[in-house]
Coordinates of C-alpha atoms and ligand atoms in Angstrom, one line a residue:
M740 CA 0.0 0.0 0.0
K741 CA 1.1 3.6 -0.5
I742 CA 1.1 5.3 2.8
A743 CA 1.7 8.9 3.9
I744 CA 2.6 9.8 7.4
I745 CA 2.0 13.4 8.4
G746 CA 3.9 14.3 11.5
T747 CA 7.3 12.5 11.7
G748 CA 7.9 12.6 15.5
Y749 CA 8.2 9.7 17.9
V750 CA 5.0 8.1 16.7
G751 CA 5.0 9.1 13.0
L752 CA 8.6 8.0 12.5
V753 CA 8.3 4.7 14.2
T754 CA 4.9 4.0 12.5
G755 CA 6.2 5.0 9.1
T756 CA 9.3 2.9 9.4
C757 CA 7.5 -0.2 10.7
F758 CA 4.9 0.1 7.9
A759 CA 7.7 0.2 5.4
Q760 CA 9.4 -2.8 7.1
I761 CA 6.2 -4.9 6.6
G762 CA 6.3 -4.1 2.8
N763 CA 4.5 -0.8 2.2
D764 CA 5.7 2.3 0.3
V765 CA 5.9 5.0 2.9
I766 CA 6.5 8.7 2.7
C767 CA 6.9 10.5 6.0
A768 CA 6.2 14.2 5.9
D769 CA 6.8 16.9 8.5
N770 CA 6.7 20.7 8.5
D771 CA 9.9 20.8 10.6
S772 CA 12.5 21.1 7.8
K773 CA 15.4 20.5 10.2
K774 CA 14.0 17.2 11.2
I775 CA 13.5 16.1 7.6
E776 CA 17.0 17.3 6.7
V777 CA 18.4 15.1 9.5
L778 CA 16.5 12.1 8.3
M779 CA 17.4 12.7 4.6
S780 CA 21.0 12.9 5.5
G781 CA 20.9 9.5 7.3
G782 CA 20.5 10.8 10.9
V783 CA 17.7 10.1 13.3
P784 CA 16.3 13.1 15.3
I785 CA 15.2 11.0 18.3
Y786 CA 16.7 8.3 20.5
E787 CA 14.8 5.0 20.1
P788 CA 16.6 1.7 20.3
G789 CA 16.9 -0.1 16.9
L790 CA 15.2 2.7 15.0
K791 CA 18.3 4.0 13.1
E792 CA 19.1 0.5 11.7
L793 CA 15.5 0.0 10.6
I794 CA 15.2 3.4 8.9
T795 CA 18.5 2.8 7.0
K796 CA 17.3 -0.7 5.9
N797 CA 14.0 0.6 4.5
I798 CA 15.5 3.7 2.8
D799 CA 18.0 1.3 1.1
G800 CA 15.1 -1.0 0.2
G801 CA 13.4 2.0 -1.5
R802 CA 10.3 1.7 0.7
L803 CA 10.8 4.8 2.9
K804 CA 11.1 8.4 2.0
F805 CA 11.0 11.8 3.8
T806 CA 9.6 15.1 2.6
T807 CA 8.5 18.6 3.8
D808 CA 6.2 18.7 0.7
M809 CA 2.7 17.8 2.0
R810 CA 1.3 18.0 -1.5
E811 CA 3.6 15.2 -2.6
A812 CA 2.8 13.1 0.4
V813 CA -1.0 13.5 0.0
K814 CA -1.2 13.0 -3.7
G815 CA 1.0 10.0 -3.8
S816 CA -0.7 7.9 -1.2
D817 CA -3.9 5.8 -0.6
V818 CA -3.8 5.9 3.2
I819 CA -2.8 9.0 5.2
F820 CA -1.9 8.7 8.8
I821 CA -2.2 11.9 10.9
C822 CA 0.6 11.7 13.6
V823 CA 1.0 15.3 14.6
G824 CA 1.2 16.5 18.2
T825 CA -1.9 17.2 20.3
P826 CA -0.5 19.0 23.3
S827 CA -2.4 20.4 26.3
R828 CA -3.9 23.9 26.3
E829 CA -4.0 26.0 29.5
D830 CA -7.4 24.7 30.4
G831 CA -6.3 21.0 30.0
S832 CA -8.2 20.5 26.7
A833 CA -6.2 19.0 23.7
D834 CA -4.9 21.6 21.3
L835 CA -6.1 20.3 18.0
T836 CA -4.8 23.1 15.8
A837 CA -2.2 20.9 14.1
I838 CA -4.9 18.3 13.4
E839 CA -7.0 20.9 11.7
K840 CA -4.1 22.3 9.7
V841 CA -3.3 18.8 8.4
S842 CA -7.0 18.2 7.6
R843 CA -7.0 21.4 5.5
T844 CA -3.8 20.4 3.8
I845 CA -5.3 17.1 2.9
A846 CA -8.4 18.8 1.6
E847 CA -6.4 21.1 -0.6
N848 CA -4.4 18.3 -2.2
V849 CA -6.7 15.3 -2.3
D850 CA -7.1 13.9 -5.8
G851 CA -9.0 10.7 -5.5
Y852 CA -10.2 8.2 -2.8
K853 CA -8.1 8.4 0.4
L854 CA -8.4 6.7 3.8
I855 CA -7.5 9.4 6.3
V856 CA -6.5 7.9 9.7
E857 CA -6.1 9.6 13.0
K858 CA -3.2 8.0 14.8
S859 CA -2.5 11.0 17.1
T860 CA -4.3 10.7 20.5
V861 CA -7.4 12.9 20.2
P862 CA -10.5 13.5 22.2
V863 CA -13.7 11.9 21.1
E864 CA -15.5 13.9 18.4
T865 CA -12.2 14.8 16.6
G866 CA -12.9 12.4 13.8
E867 CA -16.2 14.1 13.1
W868 CA -14.4 17.5 12.9
V869 CA -11.8 16.1 10.5
K870 CA -14.5 14.7 8.3
K871 CA -16.6 17.9 8.4
T872 CA -13.5 20.1 7.6
I873 CA -12.5 18.1 4.6
D874 CA -16.1 17.7 3.4
M875 CA -16.6 21.5 3.6
L876 CA -13.4 22.5 2.0
T877 CA -13.8 20.0 -0.9
K878 CA -17.5 21.0 -1.1
G879 CA -18.5 17.3 -0.9
N880 CA -16.8 16.5 -4.3
V881 CA -14.2 14.1 -3.0
D882 CA -14.5 10.5 -2.0
F883 CA -12.8 9.7 1.3
D884 CA -13.1 7.8 4.6
I885 CA -12.0 8.8 8.1
A886 CA -10.8 6.2 10.6
S887 CA -9.3 6.2 14.0
N888 CA -6.4 3.9 14.7
P889 CA -4.8 5.0 18.0
E890 CA -1.2 4.1 18.7
F891 CA -0.2 2.2 21.9
L892 CA 3.6 2.0 21.4
R893 CA 5.8 3.0 24.3
E894 CA 8.9 5.1 23.8
G895 CA 12.0 2.9 24.5
S896 CA 10.4 -0.3 23.1
A897 CA 8.5 1.3 20.3
I898 CA 9.5 -0.9 17.4
N899 CA 8.7 -4.1 19.3
D900 CA 5.4 -2.6 20.6
F901 CA 4.4 -1.7 17.0
M902 CA 5.4 -5.0 15.5
N903 CA 4.0 -7.2 18.3
P904 CA 1.0 -5.2 19.7
D905 CA -1.4 -6.6 22.3
R906 CA -4.1 -5.5 20.0
V907 CA -4.8 -3.1 17.1
V908 CA -7.8 -0.8 17.5
I909 CA -9.6 0.5 14.5
G910 CA -12.6 2.9 14.5
V911 CA -14.3 2.9 11.2
E912 CA -17.6 4.0 9.6
S913 CA -17.4 2.0 6.3
K914 CA -16.6 -1.6 5.3
K915 CA -14.0 -0.3 2.8
A916 CA -12.1 1.5 5.5
E917 CA -12.2 -1.6 7.7
E918 CA -10.9 -3.8 4.9
I919 CA -8.0 -1.5 4.1
L920 CA -6.9 -1.3 7.7
R921 CA -7.3 -5.0 8.3
D922 CA -5.1 -5.7 5.2
L923 CA -2.5 -3.2 6.4
Y924 CA -2.2 -4.9 9.8
E925 CA -2.6 -8.4 8.5
P926 CA 1.2 -9.1 8.7
L927 CA 1.2 -8.3 12.4
D928 CA -1.0 -11.3 13.3
T929 CA -2.7 -9.7 16.2
E930 CA -6.2 -9.3 17.6
I931 CA -8.0 -6.4 15.9
V932 CA -10.7 -4.6 17.8
V933 CA -13.2 -2.9 15.4
T934 CA -15.5 -0.2 16.6
N935 CA -16.8 3.1 15.5
I936 CA -14.6 6.2 15.4
A937 CA -15.8 7.6 18.8
G938 CA -15.2 4.2 20.4
A939 CA -11.6 4.1 19.2
E940 CA -10.9 7.6 20.3
I941 CA -12.3 6.8 23.8
I942 CA -10.3 3.5 24.0
K943 CA -7.0 5.5 23.7
H944 CA -7.9 8.1 26.3
A945 CA -9.3 5.4 28.6
S946 CA -6.2 3.2 28.3
N947 CA -3.8 5.9 29.2
S948 CA -6.1 7.2 32.0
F949 CA -6.4 3.7 33.4
L950 CA -2.6 3.1 33.5
A951 CA -2.1 6.5 35.1
T952 CA -4.8 5.6 37.7
K953 CA -2.8 2.5 38.6
I954 CA 0.3 4.6 39.1
S955 CA -1.5 7.1 41.3
F956 CA -3.1 4.3 43.2
I957 CA 0.2 2.7 44.1
N958 CA 1.8 6.0 44.9
A959 CA -1.0 6.9 47.2
L960 CA -0.6 3.5 48.8
S961 CA 3.1 4.0 49.2
N962 CA 2.4 7.0 51.4
I963 CA 0.0 4.9 53.5
C964 CA 2.6 2.1 53.8
E965 CA 5.2 4.6 55.0
K966 CA 3.0 5.9 57.7
A967 CA 1.9 2.4 58.7
G968 CA 5.3 0.8 58.7
A969 CA 4.6 -1.5 55.7
D970 CA 6.7 -2.0 52.6
I971 CA 5.2 -0.9 49.3
D972 CA 7.1 -3.4 47.1
A973 CA 5.7 -6.3 49.1
V974 CA 2.3 -4.8 49.1
A975 CA 2.4 -4.2 45.4
M976 CA 3.5 -7.8 44.8
G977 CA 0.7 -9.1 47.0
I978 CA -1.9 -7.1 45.0
G979 CA -0.4 -7.5 41.6
L980 CA -0.1 -11.3 41.6
D981 CA -3.9 -11.3 41.5
S982 CA -4.3 -11.9 37.8
R983 CA -7.3 -9.6 37.7
I984 CA -5.0 -6.8 38.7
N985 CA -1.5 -7.8 37.4
T986 CA 1.8 -6.2 38.5
H987 CA 2.3 -3.8 35.6
F988 CA 2.2 -0.1 36.4
L989 CA 2.1 -1.0 40.2
K990 CA 5.5 0.5 40.9
A991 CA 5.7 3.3 43.4
G992 CA 7.9 6.2 42.4
I993 CA 8.1 9.9 41.7
G994 CA 4.9 10.1 39.7
F995 CA 4.1 9.6 36.0
G996 CA 5.3 12.0 33.3
G997 CA 6.1 11.9 29.6
S998 CA 4.3 13.3 26.6
C999 CA 1.2 11.2 27.0
F1000 CA -0.2 10.4 30.4
P1001 CA -0.3 13.9 31.9
K1002 CA -1.8 15.4 28.8
D1003 CA -4.2 12.6 28.0
V1004 CA -5.6 12.4 31.5
K1005 CA -6.1 16.2 31.4
A1006 CA -7.8 16.0 28.0
F1007 CA -10.0 13.1 29.1
I1008 CA -11.1 15.1 32.2
H1009 CA -11.9 18.0 29.9
I1010 CA -13.9 16.2 27.2
S1011 CA -15.8 14.2 29.8
E1012 CA -16.8 17.4 31.5
R1013 CA -17.9 18.9 28.2
L1014 CA -19.9 15.8 27.5
G1015 CA -21.7 16.2 30.8
Y1016 CA -20.0 13.6 32.9
P1017 CA -17.3 15.2 35.1
F1018 CA -14.8 12.4 35.6
G1019 CA -13.9 13.1 39.3
L1020 CA -11.8 9.9 39.7
L1021 CA -9.3 11.2 37.1
K1022 CA -9.0 14.6 38.9
E1023 CA -7.8 12.7 41.9
V1024 CA -5.4 10.7 39.8
E1025 CA -3.9 14.0 38.7
R1026 CA -3.8 15.5 42.2
I1027 CA -2.0 12.4 43.6
N1028 CA 0.5 12.6 40.8
E1029 CA 1.3 16.3 41.5
A1030 CA 1.4 15.6 45.3
Q1031 CA 4.0 12.9 44.7
K1032 CA 6.6 15.5 43.7
D1033 CA 5.9 17.2 47.1
V1034 CA 6.5 13.9 48.7
V1035 CA 9.9 13.7 47.0
M1036 CA 10.8 17.3 48.1
G1037 CA 9.8 16.4 51.6
K1038 CA 12.1 13.4 51.6
A1039 CA 15.0 15.6 50.3
A1040 CA 14.5 18.0 53.1
E1041 CA 14.3 15.2 55.7
L1042 CA 17.6 13.7 54.4
L1043 CA 19.4 17.0 54.0
W1044 CA 17.9 19.2 56.7
N1045 CA 18.2 22.3 54.6
I1046 CA 18.3 22.4 50.8
P1047 CA 20.0 25.7 50.1
D1048 CA 23.7 25.3 49.0
K1049 CA 23.5 21.5 49.1
T1050 CA 24.9 19.7 46.0
I1051 CA 22.6 17.1 44.6
A1052 CA 23.5 14.5 42.0
V1053 CA 20.5 13.7 39.8
W1054 CA 20.7 10.3 38.1
G1055 CA 18.3 10.2 35.1
L1056 CA 16.4 13.0 33.5
A1057 CA 14.2 11.2 30.9
F1058 CA 10.6 10.4 32.0
K1059 CA 11.5 6.7 31.8
P1060 CA 14.5 4.6 30.7
N1061 CA 15.5 4.0 27.1
T1062 CA 14.2 7.3 25.7
D1063 CA 15.6 10.8 25.4
D1064 CA 12.1 12.3 26.0
I1065 CA 11.9 14.7 28.9
R1066 CA 8.5 16.1 28.1
S1067 CA 6.7 16.4 31.5
A1068 CA 9.5 14.4 33.1
P1069 CA 9.2 14.5 36.9
A1070 CA 13.0 14.8 37.2
I1071 CA 12.9 18.1 35.3
D1072 CA 10.1 19.4 37.5
I1073 CA 11.9 18.3 40.7
I1074 CA 15.2 19.8 39.6
G1075 CA 13.3 23.1 39.0
R1076 CA 12.1 23.0 42.6
L1077 CA 15.5 22.1 44.0
L1078 CA 17.1 25.0 42.1
K1079 CA 14.4 27.4 43.4
E1080 CA 15.3 26.4 46.9
G1081 CA 19.0 27.1 46.3
A1082 CA 20.4 23.6 45.6
K1083 CA 23.3 23.1 43.3
I1084 CA 22.5 20.3 40.8
R1085 CA 24.8 17.9 38.9
V1086 CA 23.1 15.7 36.3
Y1087 CA 23.6 12.7 34.1
D1088 CA 21.3 10.8 31.8
P1089 CA 22.5 8.2 29.2
A1090 CA 20.3 9.7 26.4
A1091 CA 18.5 12.9 27.5
M1092 CA 21.4 15.3 28.1
E1093 CA 21.1 17.2 24.9
R1094 CA 17.3 17.7 25.3
S1095 CA 17.7 18.6 29.0
R1096 CA 20.3 21.3 28.1
E1097 CA 17.6 23.0 26.1
V1098 CA 15.4 23.2 29.2
L1099 CA 17.8 23.5 32.1
G1100 CA 20.4 25.7 30.3
D1101 CA 23.4 26.8 32.5
N1102 CA 21.5 26.2 35.8
V1103 CA 23.0 22.7 36.3
V1104 CA 26.3 21.0 35.8
Y1105 CA 26.3 18.3 33.1
C1106 CA 28.4 15.3 33.9
G1107 CA 29.8 12.4 31.8
D1108 CA 28.6 9.6 34.1
I1109 CA 27.1 8.9 37.5
Y1110 CA 30.5 8.9 39.3
E1111 CA 31.2 12.4 38.0
T1112 CA 27.8 13.6 39.3
A1113 CA 28.5 12.2 42.8
E1114 CA 31.8 14.1 43.2
K1115 CA 31.4 16.3 46.4
S1116 CA 27.7 15.9 46.4
D1117 CA 25.5 15.8 49.5
C1118 CA 22.8 13.5 48.0
I1119 CA 22.1 11.3 45.0
M1120 CA 18.6 11.4 43.7
L1121 CA 17.7 8.5 41.4
M1122 CA 15.0 9.8 39.1
T1123 CA 15.0 7.3 36.1
E1124 CA 15.7 3.6 36.4
W1125 CA 18.1 3.1 33.5
D1126 CA 19.7 -0.3 33.4
E1127 CA 23.1 1.5 33.5
F1128 CA 22.3 2.7 37.0
R1129 CA 21.7 -0.8 38.4
D1130 CA 25.3 -1.9 38.7
V1131 CA 27.0 0.8 40.8
D1132 CA 30.4 0.7 42.6
W1133 CA 29.0 2.0 45.9
N1134 CA 32.3 2.1 47.7
K1135 CA 33.7 4.4 45.0
I1136 CA 30.5 6.5 45.2
K1137 CA 30.8 6.8 49.0
G1138 CA 34.4 7.8 48.7
I1139 CA 33.7 10.7 46.3
M1140 CA 30.5 12.1 47.9
A1141 CA 30.6 14.8 50.5
Q1142 CA 28.2 12.7 52.5
P1143 CA 26.7 9.3 51.6
V1144 CA 23.0 10.0 51.2
I1145 CA 20.6 8.6 48.6
L1146 CA 17.0 9.3 47.7
D1147 CA 15.9 6.4 45.5
G1148 CA 13.0 7.7 43.6
R1149 CA 12.3 4.4 41.8
N1150 CA 13.0 1.9 44.5
L1151 CA 15.8 0.5 42.4
Y1152 CA 18.3 -0.3 45.1
D1153 CA 18.5 -2.6 48.1
P1154 CA 18.0 -0.4 51.2
E1155 CA 19.6 -2.9 53.5
K1156 CA 22.7 -3.2 51.4
L1157 CA 23.1 0.5 51.1
K1158 CA 22.6 1.0 54.9
K1159 CA 25.2 -1.6 55.6
L1160 CA 27.6 0.3 53.4
G1161 CA 27.0 3.4 55.5
F1162 CA 24.5 5.3 53.3
K1163 CA 21.6 7.2 54.6
Y1164 CA 18.8 5.9 52.4
A1165 CA 15.2 6.9 51.5
G1166 CA 13.0 5.2 49.0
I1167 CA 9.3 5.6 48.2
G1168 CA 6.9 3.8 50.5
R1169 CA 9.7 1.5 51.8
K1170 CA 10.3 0.4 55.3
V1171 CA 13.8 1.5 56.1
Ligands
NAD1293 P1 6.1 14.7 18.3 O1 6.0 16.1 18.8 O2 7.3 13.9 18.6 O3 5.7 14.6 16.8 C1 4.8 15.4 16.1 C2 5.3 15.8 14.8 O4 4.3 16.5 14.0 C3 6.5 16.8 14.9 O5 7.6 16.4 14.2 C4 6.0 18.1 14.3 O6 6.9 18.9 13.6 C5 4.9 17.6 13.3 N1 3.9 18.5 12.9 C6 3.2 19.4 13.7 N2 2.3 20.1 12.9 C7 2.5 19.6 11.6 C8 1.8 20.0 10.4 N3 0.9 20.9 10.4 N4 2.3 19.3 9.3 C9 3.2 18.4 9.4 N5 3.9 18.0 10.5 C10 3.5 18.6 11.6 O7 4.8 13.9 19.0 P2 4.6 12.4 19.2 O8 5.2 12.0 20.5 O9 5.0 11.6 18.0 O10 3.0 12.3 19.4 C11 2.2 12.5 18.2 C12 0.8 12.0 18.7 O11 0.8 10.6 19.0 C13 0.2 12.7 19.9 O12 -1.1 12.9 19.8 C14 0.5 11.7 21.0 O13 -0.3 11.9 22.1 C15 0.3 10.4 20.4 N6 1.1 9.3 20.9 C16 2.3 9.5 21.4 C17 3.0 8.4 21.9 C18 4.5 8.5 22.4 O14 4.9 7.6 23.1 N7 5.2 9.6 22.1 C19 2.4 7.1 22.0 C20 1.1 7.0 21.5 C21 0.4 8.1 21.0

């Protein structure tokens, strides 16, 4: 099939590359000419394991191209995937201006039947707007279908998630659209859930909101455990081994972040309210998530007495391991608070240093590894559980720190072991 991807970011680039890999002719378009230049010259603008190799393979195979020319992308394709960003507005609603722009571009260039697919995460009713917009601008003279096909890939394991999904969701309003999407996903050999467009849009918001709810649930529980003298890891295991609940997303920590959960929970709250059913449960999920950062700050103060002038080594900046994405990363937020209180910050992340520099500027010291961050520091704060941070020479760390103190924001380390080595340790919801 001839496929156009509009919006070549984390989702668009992975989606386009994977569709090429399973035998389609794909053109990825973006209005960010710098991004397209990087891709056309053999680079990759994001860090995603395995992606560079797959892009190169498919460019060489003649199945993958990049362009800034939307006209070329629209005219030359049968199926168009909209993968542009849908960030939060001030009021929490999704900013859909990029979706509208793309809809207009499609309307201006459409030259025959097209299946136009929303892959971006959008609130329910967006599909209707895309349809109305294209219909109006083409004055009803063009044959097209709209479908919703939300994406569930996770940054860090995006290729595997795309190639081996738990399910594919398609929201369609015609048999033709359903058949095209079924054909397209046929090589992936997975369960396909077919519903209408509104249903598919809701599935995506509901999935992310449910996962965020699990995280806030376990974080709230971690605070209760601390007060009651219980251990959250044991409690989470005891809950999660019930197969109706499962252990995924039941890990206490510094709160959820990233480009999806915070914005999608906000957008779902907003659209639910607009539809006449205020989703109070999700407001609480958000509140607990914000409060978790206060919990971390409280722990820092407990460990260090006073924050001003203390040197803090921050391990991990990305919102989770195996990505360079720092959008709404709790680490960045917490660093901002520590700086405001007068701390000196030394940071290291295996992939997110460059992006963090754009946000943190000269306010922190950038280090080459965890040992360099620890030099003369008063506390280590583990913010992202990269594999690289699991195997640490603690004796070396203790020797170079000003004082051996660690705030383990992801419960990655063994508190007993660290205490025996002479560290003052605090985790999240752990009995220490
Ligand atoms: P992104 O910011 O990485 O990529 C969006 C891209 O769209 C950018 O490259 C931008 O330049 C481009 N763009 C914006 N307006 C454009 C226009 N008018 N024409 C052409 N290109 C345009 O965002 P992302 O993380 O890929 O997310 C895209 C969508 O997918 C969002 O709705 C997001 O919620 C959803 N999603 C993201 C993930 C994830 O893990 N990142 C997972 C599932 C779903």
